[in-house]
Short mmCIF file of C-alpha atoms and ligand atoms in Angstrom, two decimals:
data_model
loop_
_atom_site.label_atom_id
_atom_site.label_comp_id
_atom_site.label_asym_id
_atom_site.label_seq_id
_atom_site.Cartn_x
_atom_site.Cartn_y
_atom_site.Cartn_z
CA MET A 1070 427.08 217.62 -0.11
CA PRO A 1071 424.43 219.22 2.17
CA ASN A 1072 424.35 218.24 5.82
CA LEU A 1073 422.17 215.15 6.09
CA SER A 1074 420.45 213.98 9.24
CA ARG A 1075 421.50 210.70 10.84
CA ASN A 1076 418.37 209.08 9.47
CA ALA A 1077 418.82 210.34 5.93
CA ASN A 1078 422.43 209.19 5.99
CA PHE A 1079 421.45 205.83 7.40
CA VAL A 1080 418.90 205.11 4.66
CA ARG A 1081 421.18 206.33 1.89
CA GLU A 1082 424.16 204.33 3.10
CA LYS A 1083 422.13 201.15 3.53
CA VAL A 1084 420.71 201.44 0.02
CA MET A 1085 424.19 202.07 -1.40
CA ALA A 1086 425.46 199.07 0.56
CA HIS A 1087 422.65 197.00 -0.95
CA ASN A 1088 423.72 197.98 -4.46
CA ARG A 1089 427.34 196.97 -3.71
CA TYR A 1090 426.11 193.73 -2.14
CA PHE A 1091 424.22 192.73 -5.29
CA GLU A 1092 427.16 193.81 -7.41
CA GLU A 1093 429.22 191.20 -5.54
CA SER A 1094 426.55 188.48 -5.52
CA ILE A 1095 425.21 185.90 -7.94
CA PRO A 1096 421.49 186.73 -8.26
CA LEU A 1097 419.41 183.60 -8.93
CA ILE A 1098 415.94 184.53 -7.63
CA ALA A 1099 413.64 183.52 -10.50
CA SER A 1100 411.36 186.59 -10.15
CA GLU A 1101 413.94 189.40 -10.14
CA ASN A 1102 415.96 191.42 -12.62
CA VAL A 1103 417.89 194.61 -13.30
CA ILE A 1104 416.85 197.41 -15.67
CA SER A 1105 418.44 199.38 -18.50
CA PRO A 1106 419.78 202.94 -18.23
CA LEU A 1107 417.01 204.40 -20.46
CA GLN A 1108 414.38 202.88 -18.19
CA ARG A 1109 416.13 204.42 -15.18
CA GLU A 1110 415.85 207.84 -16.83
CA MET A 1111 412.08 207.36 -17.09
CA LEU A 1112 411.83 206.35 -13.42
CA ASN A 1113 413.55 209.60 -12.43
CA SER A 1114 411.33 211.81 -14.60
CA ASP A 1115 408.44 214.08 -13.61
CA PHE A 1116 406.03 211.33 -14.66
CA ASN A 1117 406.55 210.20 -11.07
CA GLY A 1118 403.83 211.56 -8.80
CA ARG A 1119 401.43 212.66 -11.57
CA TYR A 1120 397.93 211.30 -12.06
CA ALA A 1121 396.25 210.15 -15.25
CA GLU A 1122 393.10 208.39 -14.06
CA GLY A 1123 390.90 206.89 -16.73
CA TRP A 1124 391.71 205.75 -20.28
CA VAL A 1125 393.96 207.65 -22.71
CA GLY A 1126 391.98 210.56 -24.18
CA HIS A 1127 389.38 210.32 -21.40
CA ARG A 1128 391.27 211.44 -18.33
CA TYR A 1129 389.84 213.01 -15.20
CA TYR A 1130 392.64 215.56 -14.66
CA GLN A 1131 394.45 218.08 -16.84
CA GLY A 1132 398.18 217.91 -17.54
CA ASN A 1133 398.28 214.57 -19.38
CA ARG A 1134 399.21 215.76 -22.88
CA PHE A 1135 402.56 213.95 -23.05
CA VAL A 1136 401.53 211.12 -20.76
CA ASP A 1137 398.77 210.21 -23.23
CA GLU A 1138 401.14 210.20 -26.19
CA VAL A 1139 403.58 207.92 -24.35
CA GLU A 1140 400.89 205.52 -23.12
CA THR A 1141 399.29 205.31 -26.58
CA ARG A 1142 402.66 204.41 -28.11
CA GLY A 1143 403.29 201.87 -25.33
CA MET A 1144 399.96 200.12 -25.92
CA GLU A 1145 400.77 199.88 -29.64
CA LEU A 1146 404.19 198.40 -28.85
CA ALA A 1147 402.63 195.89 -26.45
CA ARG A 1148 399.92 194.78 -28.89
CA ARG A 1149 402.50 194.26 -31.61
CA LEU A 1150 405.03 192.48 -29.40
CA PHE A 1151 402.46 190.04 -28.01
CA GLY A 1152 400.27 189.78 -31.11
CA CYS A 1153 396.97 190.75 -29.45
CA SER A 1154 394.21 193.29 -29.85
CA PHE A 1155 394.17 194.78 -26.33
CA ALA A 1156 396.85 195.99 -23.92
CA ASP A 1157 396.45 197.82 -20.62
CA LEU A 1158 399.65 199.26 -19.11
CA ARG A 1159 397.98 200.58 -15.96
CA PRO A 1160 398.12 197.72 -13.42
CA ILE A 1161 400.92 198.64 -11.00
CA SER A 1162 402.00 195.04 -10.36
CA GLY A 1163 401.25 191.48 -11.38
CA THR A 1164 399.02 190.96 -8.35
CA VAL A 1165 397.10 194.16 -9.13
CA ALA A 1166 396.65 192.95 -12.73
CA ASN A 1167 395.28 189.68 -11.33
CA MET A 1168 392.90 191.56 -9.03
CA ALA A 1169 391.69 193.63 -11.99
CA VAL A 1170 390.85 190.48 -13.94
CA LEU A 1171 389.10 189.01 -10.91
CA PHE A 1172 387.05 192.20 -10.45
CA GLY A 1173 386.29 192.43 -14.16
CA LEU A 1174 385.55 188.84 -15.10
CA THR A 1175 384.28 187.10 -11.96
CA ASN A 1176 381.68 187.45 -9.24
CA PRO A 1177 381.77 186.08 -5.71
CA GLY A 1178 380.58 182.48 -5.79
CA ASP A 1179 382.07 181.71 -9.21
CA THR A 1180 384.54 178.85 -9.62
CA ILE A 1181 388.08 179.19 -10.97
CA ALA A 1182 390.30 176.25 -11.89
CA THR A 1183 393.95 176.85 -10.92
CA PRO A 1184 397.14 174.89 -10.25
CA ALA A 1185 397.68 174.07 -6.54
CA LEU A 1186 400.07 176.09 -4.39
CA ALA A 1187 402.39 173.15 -3.69
CA ASP A 1188 402.53 172.42 -7.42
CA GLY A 1189 403.90 175.91 -8.05
CA ALA A 1190 400.96 178.33 -8.16
CA HIS A 1191 401.28 181.94 -6.97
CA ILE A 1192 399.86 183.13 -3.67
CA SER A 1193 397.54 185.61 -5.47
CA THR A 1194 395.61 182.70 -6.97
CA ALA A 1195 395.23 180.78 -3.71
CA LYS A 1196 392.27 180.53 -1.36
CA PHE A 1197 393.92 182.93 1.11
CA GLY A 1198 395.19 185.27 -1.64
CA ALA A 1199 393.40 187.64 -4.04
CA VAL A 1200 391.24 184.90 -5.59
CA GLY A 1201 389.90 183.73 -2.23
CA MET A 1202 389.38 187.31 -1.07
CA ARG A 1203 387.21 187.96 -4.12
CA GLY A 1204 385.00 185.17 -2.77
CA VAL A 1205 385.72 182.95 -5.75
CA ASN A 1206 385.96 179.20 -5.19
CA THR A 1207 389.04 177.39 -6.43
CA ILE A 1208 389.46 173.90 -7.76
CA ASN A 1209 392.95 172.57 -8.57
CA TYR A 1210 394.08 170.74 -11.68
CA PRO A 1211 395.59 167.31 -11.13
CA PHE A 1212 399.37 167.54 -11.49
CA ASP A 1213 401.96 165.19 -12.98
CA THR A 1214 404.94 165.50 -10.62
CA GLU A 1215 407.31 163.59 -12.93
CA ARG A 1216 406.71 166.01 -15.79
CA MET A 1217 406.21 168.96 -13.43
CA ASN A 1218 403.15 170.02 -15.39
CA ILE A 1219 399.36 169.86 -15.32
CA ASP A 1220 398.04 166.36 -15.98
CA ILE A 1221 396.32 166.78 -19.34
CA ASP A 1222 393.73 163.98 -19.20
CA GLY A 1223 392.84 164.83 -15.62
CA ALA A 1224 392.47 168.53 -16.43
CA ILE A 1225 390.23 167.83 -19.45
CA LYS A 1226 388.01 165.65 -17.28
CA MET A 1227 387.89 168.27 -14.53
CA ILE A 1228 387.03 171.17 -16.85
CA ARG A 1229 384.28 169.11 -18.54
CA GLU A 1230 382.76 168.03 -15.24
CA LYS A 1231 383.06 171.20 -13.17
CA LYS A 1232 382.70 173.77 -15.97
CA PRO A 1233 384.68 176.52 -14.17
CA LYS A 1234 383.79 180.08 -15.15
CA VAL A 1235 387.51 180.78 -15.56
CA SER A 1236 390.44 178.43 -16.16
CA LEU A 1237 393.68 179.96 -14.92
CA PHE A 1238 397.15 178.82 -15.94
CA GLY A 1239 400.63 180.02 -15.04
CA MET A 1240 402.77 179.49 -11.98
CA SER A 1241 405.66 180.79 -9.90
CA LEU A 1242 407.56 177.53 -10.32
CA PHE A 1243 407.02 177.45 -14.05
CA LEU A 1244 409.26 174.90 -15.74
CA PHE A 1245 407.22 173.79 -18.78
CA PRO A 1246 404.58 175.47 -20.98
CA ALA A 1247 400.97 175.12 -19.84
CA PRO A 1248 399.07 172.63 -22.06
CA LEU A 1249 396.70 175.19 -23.57
CA LYS A 1250 396.54 173.63 -27.05
CA GLU A 1251 395.92 170.20 -25.56
CA LEU A 1252 393.00 171.53 -23.52
CA SER A 1253 391.50 173.72 -26.25
CA GLU A 1254 388.56 171.40 -27.02
CA ALA A 1255 387.51 171.36 -23.38
CA PHE A 1256 387.76 175.17 -23.29
CA ILE A 1257 385.52 175.59 -26.32
CA GLU A 1258 383.03 172.94 -25.22
CA THR A 1259 382.51 174.50 -21.79
CA GLY A 1260 382.89 178.18 -22.78
CA THR A 1261 385.31 178.75 -19.88
CA THR A 1262 387.33 181.98 -19.99
CA VAL A 1263 391.01 181.12 -20.34
CA TRP A 1264 393.31 183.29 -18.23
CA TYR A 1265 397.09 182.95 -18.38
CA ASP A 1266 399.22 184.41 -15.60
CA GLY A 1267 402.54 185.05 -17.35
CA ALA A 1268 404.21 186.95 -14.48
CA HIS A 1269 407.28 184.72 -14.54
CA VAL A 1270 407.62 184.06 -18.23
CA LEU A 1271 406.56 187.33 -19.92
CA GLY A 1272 410.13 188.02 -21.10
CA LEU A 1273 410.38 184.56 -22.63
CA ILE A 1274 407.03 185.01 -24.38
CA ALA A 1275 408.14 188.43 -25.69
CA GLY A 1276 411.33 186.77 -26.99
CA LYS A 1277 409.26 184.07 -28.78
CA LYS A 1278 410.33 181.29 -26.46
CA PHE A 1279 408.32 179.04 -24.18
CA GLN A 1280 404.78 179.50 -25.58
CA ALA A 1281 402.43 182.08 -27.13
CA PRO A 1282 399.40 181.91 -24.80
CA LEU A 1283 397.25 184.44 -26.67
CA SER A 1284 397.61 182.40 -29.89
CA GLU A 1285 397.01 179.14 -28.05
CA GLY A 1286 393.55 179.87 -26.70
CA ALA A 1287 394.03 182.26 -23.78
CA HIS A 1288 391.61 185.19 -23.80
CA VAL A 1289 393.60 187.23 -21.31
CA MET A 1290 397.15 187.28 -19.99
CA THR A 1291 398.27 189.13 -16.87
CA ALA A 1292 401.89 189.60 -15.86
CA SER A 1293 404.50 191.38 -13.81
CA THR A 1294 406.95 193.34 -15.97
CA HIS A 1295 410.08 192.88 -13.84
CA LYS A 1296 410.76 189.13 -13.74
CA THR A 1297 412.01 187.56 -16.99
CA PHE A 1298 410.59 190.66 -18.70
CA PRO A 1299 413.40 193.11 -17.89
CA GLY A 1300 411.26 196.15 -17.12
CA PRO A 1301 410.26 198.29 -14.14
CA ASN A 1302 408.28 197.00 -11.15
CA HIS A 1303 404.85 197.07 -12.75
CA GLY A 1304 402.07 194.95 -14.24
CA ILE A 1305 400.31 194.54 -17.57
CA ILE A 1306 397.15 193.01 -19.06
CA LEU A 1307 397.21 191.69 -22.63
CA ALA A 1308 394.15 190.19 -24.25
CA ASN A 1309 392.15 189.06 -27.21
CA PRO A 1310 388.79 189.81 -25.60
CA ARG A 1311 385.89 187.67 -26.74
CA ASP A 1312 383.74 190.76 -27.28
CA GLU A 1313 383.48 194.43 -26.43
CA GLU A 1314 381.81 193.63 -23.11
CA MET A 1315 384.85 191.64 -21.99
CA GLU A 1316 387.22 194.45 -22.99
CA LYS A 1317 385.14 196.97 -21.05
CA ALA A 1318 385.07 194.67 -18.02
CA LEU A 1319 388.87 194.38 -18.05
CA LYS A 1320 389.30 198.17 -18.26
CA ARG A 1321 386.77 198.71 -15.45
CA GLY A 1322 388.56 196.12 -13.35
CA VAL A 1323 391.79 198.16 -13.55
CA PHE A 1324 390.17 201.57 -13.06
CA PRO A 1325 388.20 202.29 -10.97
CA GLY A 1326 388.54 198.67 -9.74
CA VAL A 1327 392.04 198.42 -8.32
CA THR A 1328 394.12 201.47 -9.27
CA SER A 1329 393.98 205.23 -9.03
CA SER A 1330 397.46 206.44 -9.99
CA HIS A 1331 399.01 203.99 -12.40
CA HIS A 1332 402.61 205.03 -11.60
CA LEU A 1333 403.29 206.95 -14.80
CA HIS A 1334 407.08 206.85 -14.45
CA GLU A 1335 406.91 203.05 -14.37
CA MET A 1336 404.52 203.11 -17.31
CA ALA A 1337 407.06 205.16 -19.33
CA ALA A 1338 409.88 202.80 -18.34
CA LEU A 1339 407.67 199.89 -19.39
CA CYS A 1340 407.25 201.48 -22.84
CA ILE A 1341 411.05 201.59 -23.21
CA ALA A 1342 411.28 197.97 -22.02
CA LEU A 1343 408.70 196.90 -24.63
CA ASP A 1344 410.77 198.54 -27.34
CA GLU A 1345 414.02 197.04 -26.02
CA MET A 1346 412.42 193.59 -26.06
CA GLN A 1347 411.27 194.11 -29.64
CA LYS A 1348 414.91 194.73 -30.53
CA PHE A 1349 416.92 192.50 -28.16
CA GLY A 1350 414.31 190.07 -26.82
CA ARG A 1351 414.89 187.04 -28.99
CA ARG A 1352 418.62 186.75 -28.26
CA TYR A 1353 418.01 187.43 -24.56
CA ALA A 1354 415.21 184.88 -24.15
CA SER A 1355 416.98 182.17 -26.06
CA GLN A 1356 420.16 182.57 -23.96
CA ILE A 1357 418.09 182.43 -20.75
CA VAL A 1358 416.66 179.03 -21.67
CA LYS A 1359 420.07 177.73 -22.80
CA ASN A 1360 421.51 178.85 -19.47
CA SER A 1361 418.81 177.25 -17.32
CA LYS A 1362 419.21 173.93 -19.14
CA ALA A 1363 423.01 174.17 -18.76
CA LEU A 1364 422.77 175.04 -15.06
CA ALA A 1365 420.32 172.18 -14.47
CA GLN A 1366 422.53 169.65 -16.29
CA SER A 1367 425.66 170.79 -14.52
CA LEU A 1368 424.03 170.60 -11.08
CA TYR A 1369 422.58 167.19 -11.94
CA ASP A 1370 425.99 165.91 -13.06
CA ARG A 1371 427.42 166.99 -9.68
CA GLY A 1372 424.80 164.94 -7.81
CA PHE A 1373 422.02 167.47 -7.15
CA GLY A 1374 418.38 166.33 -7.29
CA VAL A 1375 417.25 168.56 -10.15
CA LEU A 1376 413.57 167.88 -10.93
CA ALA A 1377 412.17 166.64 -14.25
CA ALA A 1378 415.50 165.06 -15.26
CA ASP A 1379 413.75 162.74 -17.72
CA TYR A 1380 412.11 165.68 -19.47
CA GLY A 1381 415.09 167.97 -20.02
CA PHE A 1382 414.77 169.69 -16.57
CA THR A 1383 413.15 172.90 -17.87
CA GLU A 1384 411.96 174.88 -20.89
CA SER A 1385 411.97 178.20 -19.03
CA HIS A 1386 414.31 180.38 -16.95
CA THR A 1387 413.57 178.31 -13.83
CA LEU A 1388 414.85 175.05 -12.41
CA ALA A 1389 413.83 173.27 -9.24
CA VAL A 1390 416.25 171.33 -7.05
CA ASN A 1391 415.30 168.92 -4.27
CA VAL A 1392 417.78 169.47 -1.43
CA GLN A 1393 415.98 167.50 1.31
CA ASN A 1394 419.03 165.21 1.70
CA LEU A 1395 421.33 168.26 2.07
CA GLY A 1396 419.43 169.82 4.98
CA GLY A 1397 416.35 171.15 3.21
CA GLY A 1398 415.46 174.33 1.35
CA SER A 1399 415.84 176.88 4.13
CA SER A 1400 419.21 175.73 5.42
CA CYS A 1401 420.67 175.44 1.90
CA ALA A 1402 419.34 178.87 0.88
CA GLU A 1403 420.87 180.40 4.02
CA ALA A 1404 424.26 178.75 3.41
CA LEU A 1405 424.25 180.01 -0.18
CA GLU A 1406 423.35 183.51 1.00
CA LYS A 1407 426.42 183.55 3.27
CA ALA A 1408 428.51 182.84 0.18
CA ASN A 1409 426.83 185.70 -1.77
CA ILE A 1410 424.63 183.42 -3.87
CA VAL A 1411 421.03 184.63 -3.65
CA VAL A 1412 418.28 182.00 -4.15
CA ASN A 1413 414.98 181.14 -2.49
CA LYS A 1414 413.66 178.05 -0.80
CA ASN A 1415 410.59 176.69 -2.53
CA MET A 1416 407.83 174.18 -1.97
CA LEU A 1417 407.96 171.16 -4.26
CA PRO A 1418 405.01 168.88 -5.03
CA GLY A 1419 404.16 166.89 -1.90
CA ASP A 1420 405.54 169.51 0.53
CA GLU A 1421 403.24 170.71 3.27
CA SER A 1422 405.30 173.47 4.87
CA SER A 1423 406.24 176.66 3.03
CA VAL A 1424 408.62 177.52 5.90
CA HIS A 1425 410.59 174.28 5.67
CA PRO A 1426 410.17 173.13 2.08
CA SER A 1427 412.38 170.57 0.40
CA GLY A 1428 413.41 172.61 -2.59
CA LEU A 1429 415.37 175.48 -4.05
CA ARG A 1430 414.13 177.51 -7.01
CA LEU A 1431 416.76 178.99 -9.31
CA GLY A 1432 416.29 181.40 -12.23
CA THR A 1433 418.84 182.38 -14.88
CA GLN A 1434 417.24 185.57 -16.27
CA GLU A 1435 419.27 188.10 -14.28
CA VAL A 1436 422.66 186.44 -14.74
CA THR A 1437 421.85 186.14 -18.46
CA HIS A 1438 420.99 189.86 -18.52
CA LEU A 1439 424.52 190.42 -17.13
CA GLY A 1440 426.10 188.48 -19.98
CA MET A 1441 426.61 185.00 -18.55
CA LYS A 1442 426.56 182.04 -20.94
CA GLU A 1443 426.61 178.24 -20.59
CA GLY A 1444 430.26 178.17 -19.42
CA GLU A 1445 429.44 180.34 -16.43
CA MET A 1446 426.54 178.05 -15.51
CA SER A 1447 429.03 175.30 -14.76
CA ASP A 1448 431.11 177.75 -12.67
CA ILE A 1449 427.95 178.50 -10.66
CA ALA A 1450 427.17 174.79 -10.28
CA SER A 1451 430.68 174.23 -8.94
CA PHE A 1452 430.10 176.89 -6.24
CA PHE A 1453 426.93 174.98 -5.24
CA GLU A 1454 428.87 171.71 -5.08
CA ARG A 1455 431.74 173.14 -3.01
CA LEU A 1456 429.32 174.73 -0.57
CA LEU A 1457 426.47 172.25 -0.19
CA ILE A 1458 427.99 168.85 -1.04
CA ARG A 1459 431.68 169.17 -0.15
CA LYS A 1460 430.87 171.54 2.73
CA GLU A 1461 433.88 173.68 1.93
CA ASN A 1462 434.58 176.73 4.07
CA ILE A 1463 431.96 179.39 3.31
CA GLY A 1464 434.46 182.25 3.40
CA SER A 1465 436.64 180.77 0.70
CA VAL A 1466 433.69 180.07 -1.59
CA ARG A 1467 432.43 183.60 -0.99
CA ALA A 1468 435.79 185.10 -1.95
CA ASP A 1469 435.71 183.14 -5.21
CA VAL A 1470 432.09 184.19 -5.90
CA ILE A 1471 433.04 187.87 -5.50
CA ARG A 1472 436.05 187.44 -7.81
CA PHE A 1473 433.91 185.60 -10.39
CA LYS A 1474 431.17 188.26 -10.32
CA ARG A 1475 433.61 191.09 -11.18
CA ARG A 1476 433.30 190.18 -14.87
CA PHE A 1477 429.46 190.34 -14.79
CA ARG A 1478 428.35 193.72 -13.52
CA LYS A 1479 427.24 195.26 -16.79
CA LEU A 1480 423.98 195.12 -18.69
CA LYS A 1481 423.53 193.36 -22.01
CA TYR A 1482 420.51 193.15 -24.37
CA CYS A 1483 419.54 196.84 -24.07
CA TYR A 1484 420.38 200.29 -25.39
CA GLY A 1485 423.60 201.48 -23.75
CA GLU A 1486 425.02 197.98 -23.35
CA ASN A 1487 427.73 197.75 -20.70
CA TYR A 1488 426.08 200.31 -18.45
CA PRO A 1489 426.84 199.27 -14.84
CA ALA A 1490 423.82 197.28 -13.66
CA TYR A 1491 424.04 198.13 -9.96
CA LYS A 1492 425.15 201.75 -10.25
CA PHE A 1493 423.87 204.08 -7.52
CA GLU A 1494 423.02 207.43 -9.16
CA HIS A 1495 424.23 210.36 -7.01
CA PHE A 1496 422.07 213.48 -7.26
CA LEU A 1497 423.64 215.49 -4.43
CA ARG A 1498 427.34 216.04 -4.08
C1 PLP B 443 405.15 187.10 -9.10
C2 PLP B 443 403.84 186.60 -9.52
C3 PLP B 443 402.70 187.44 -9.53
C4 PLP B 443 402.63 188.86 -9.08
O1 PLP B 443 403.73 189.49 -8.64
P1 PLP B 443 403.82 191.05 -8.32
O2 PLP B 443 404.94 191.08 -7.36
O3 PLP B 443 402.54 191.51 -7.73
O4 PLP B 443 404.13 191.74 -9.63
C5 PLP B 443 401.53 186.91 -10.00
N1 PLP B 443 401.46 185.66 -10.46
C6 PLP B 443 402.52 184.84 -10.47
C7 PLP B 443 402.36 183.47 -11.04
C8 PLP B 443 403.74 185.27 -10.00
O5 PLP B 443 404.78 184.45 -10.00
#
């Protein structure tokens, strides 16, 4: 091992400590995941740091011979997996994909219909996020808080009356499919462009669960590729463009609109992830949904205020729990963190503060990726009960969490199954 400076040692040791910390924790953040060993190889390749501006075959720099072959294959894989005519693998994150669509398909002064922030929308689609910064006006769909979904009759009425240029669906607290089919007449009547933000649920869509937005009337779907979709930190645009003009506008939105480098190492890892989902995606997605329903039921049975109880709690990877009576979202999330259970506080409909919201948001995609099944969901629910309801000593719950997690440190649903999920790769010895 060469002599490292104090700073280099510090960073390296903290990152290694982080890996061990997650190895010993139950990861339940609904927007996170771990990646397969083949994808890690791609992230470490010389694709990192290279440039391939422009579209495949029409690049601005030399040196892209193999990059172009990989990206072409990746776009084919994506079009086949999602059943659409257009795929762009260049957006470097979900937010950047959203910005590209905004640049490509809207002008300042246009109106976009979106879900409201407190009803589960993402910050990038809010007034003070990317949408607002584009100068686009937002109007919010009415929301049915019992069903935790857009109110269909209200949304039809709103789209007919306001005729938004774009109607955006998709959320960060995404329990049930967006009612695209139910709204399709209003879409056609008004000629609104239908945009689906599938950042959270892309892996479920790839695994043929949840819904198929591009067959249900959406013209364009943006997403992150690292949430339920178990790929690298990156973004993607998938579309059935109305015409060639719309396809060109989407491409222009990405480059030169909002990217220069498109992080080629991530793009290559994404290609592997697309192929892995083709092969393993259905089993993975279906176990995720089984697990979230099992976790919701088990928490509910133990007295937790899981939302949408009358509607089966969830159809996705996510469940929402009202913990106002147990001290609120922030204090519960902090108590869980001390016991090595990682979740986030979340606004629920009716909340006004994002700092002190009443809810917790839980996602089962990462624990599913590590091989957990329904039985383990009730083990997790019992940790929640011991900690938050019975107020058991945090240290003793934590010790049991660490013991429990020992059996779930290896990846499933990928090539090289059983590869250690949190392994730190040493390059220097
Ligand atoms: C997470 C998320 C995004 C974007 O996330 P990135 O971190 O930029 O990839 C966009 N939309 C929704 C609905 C999300 O949940």
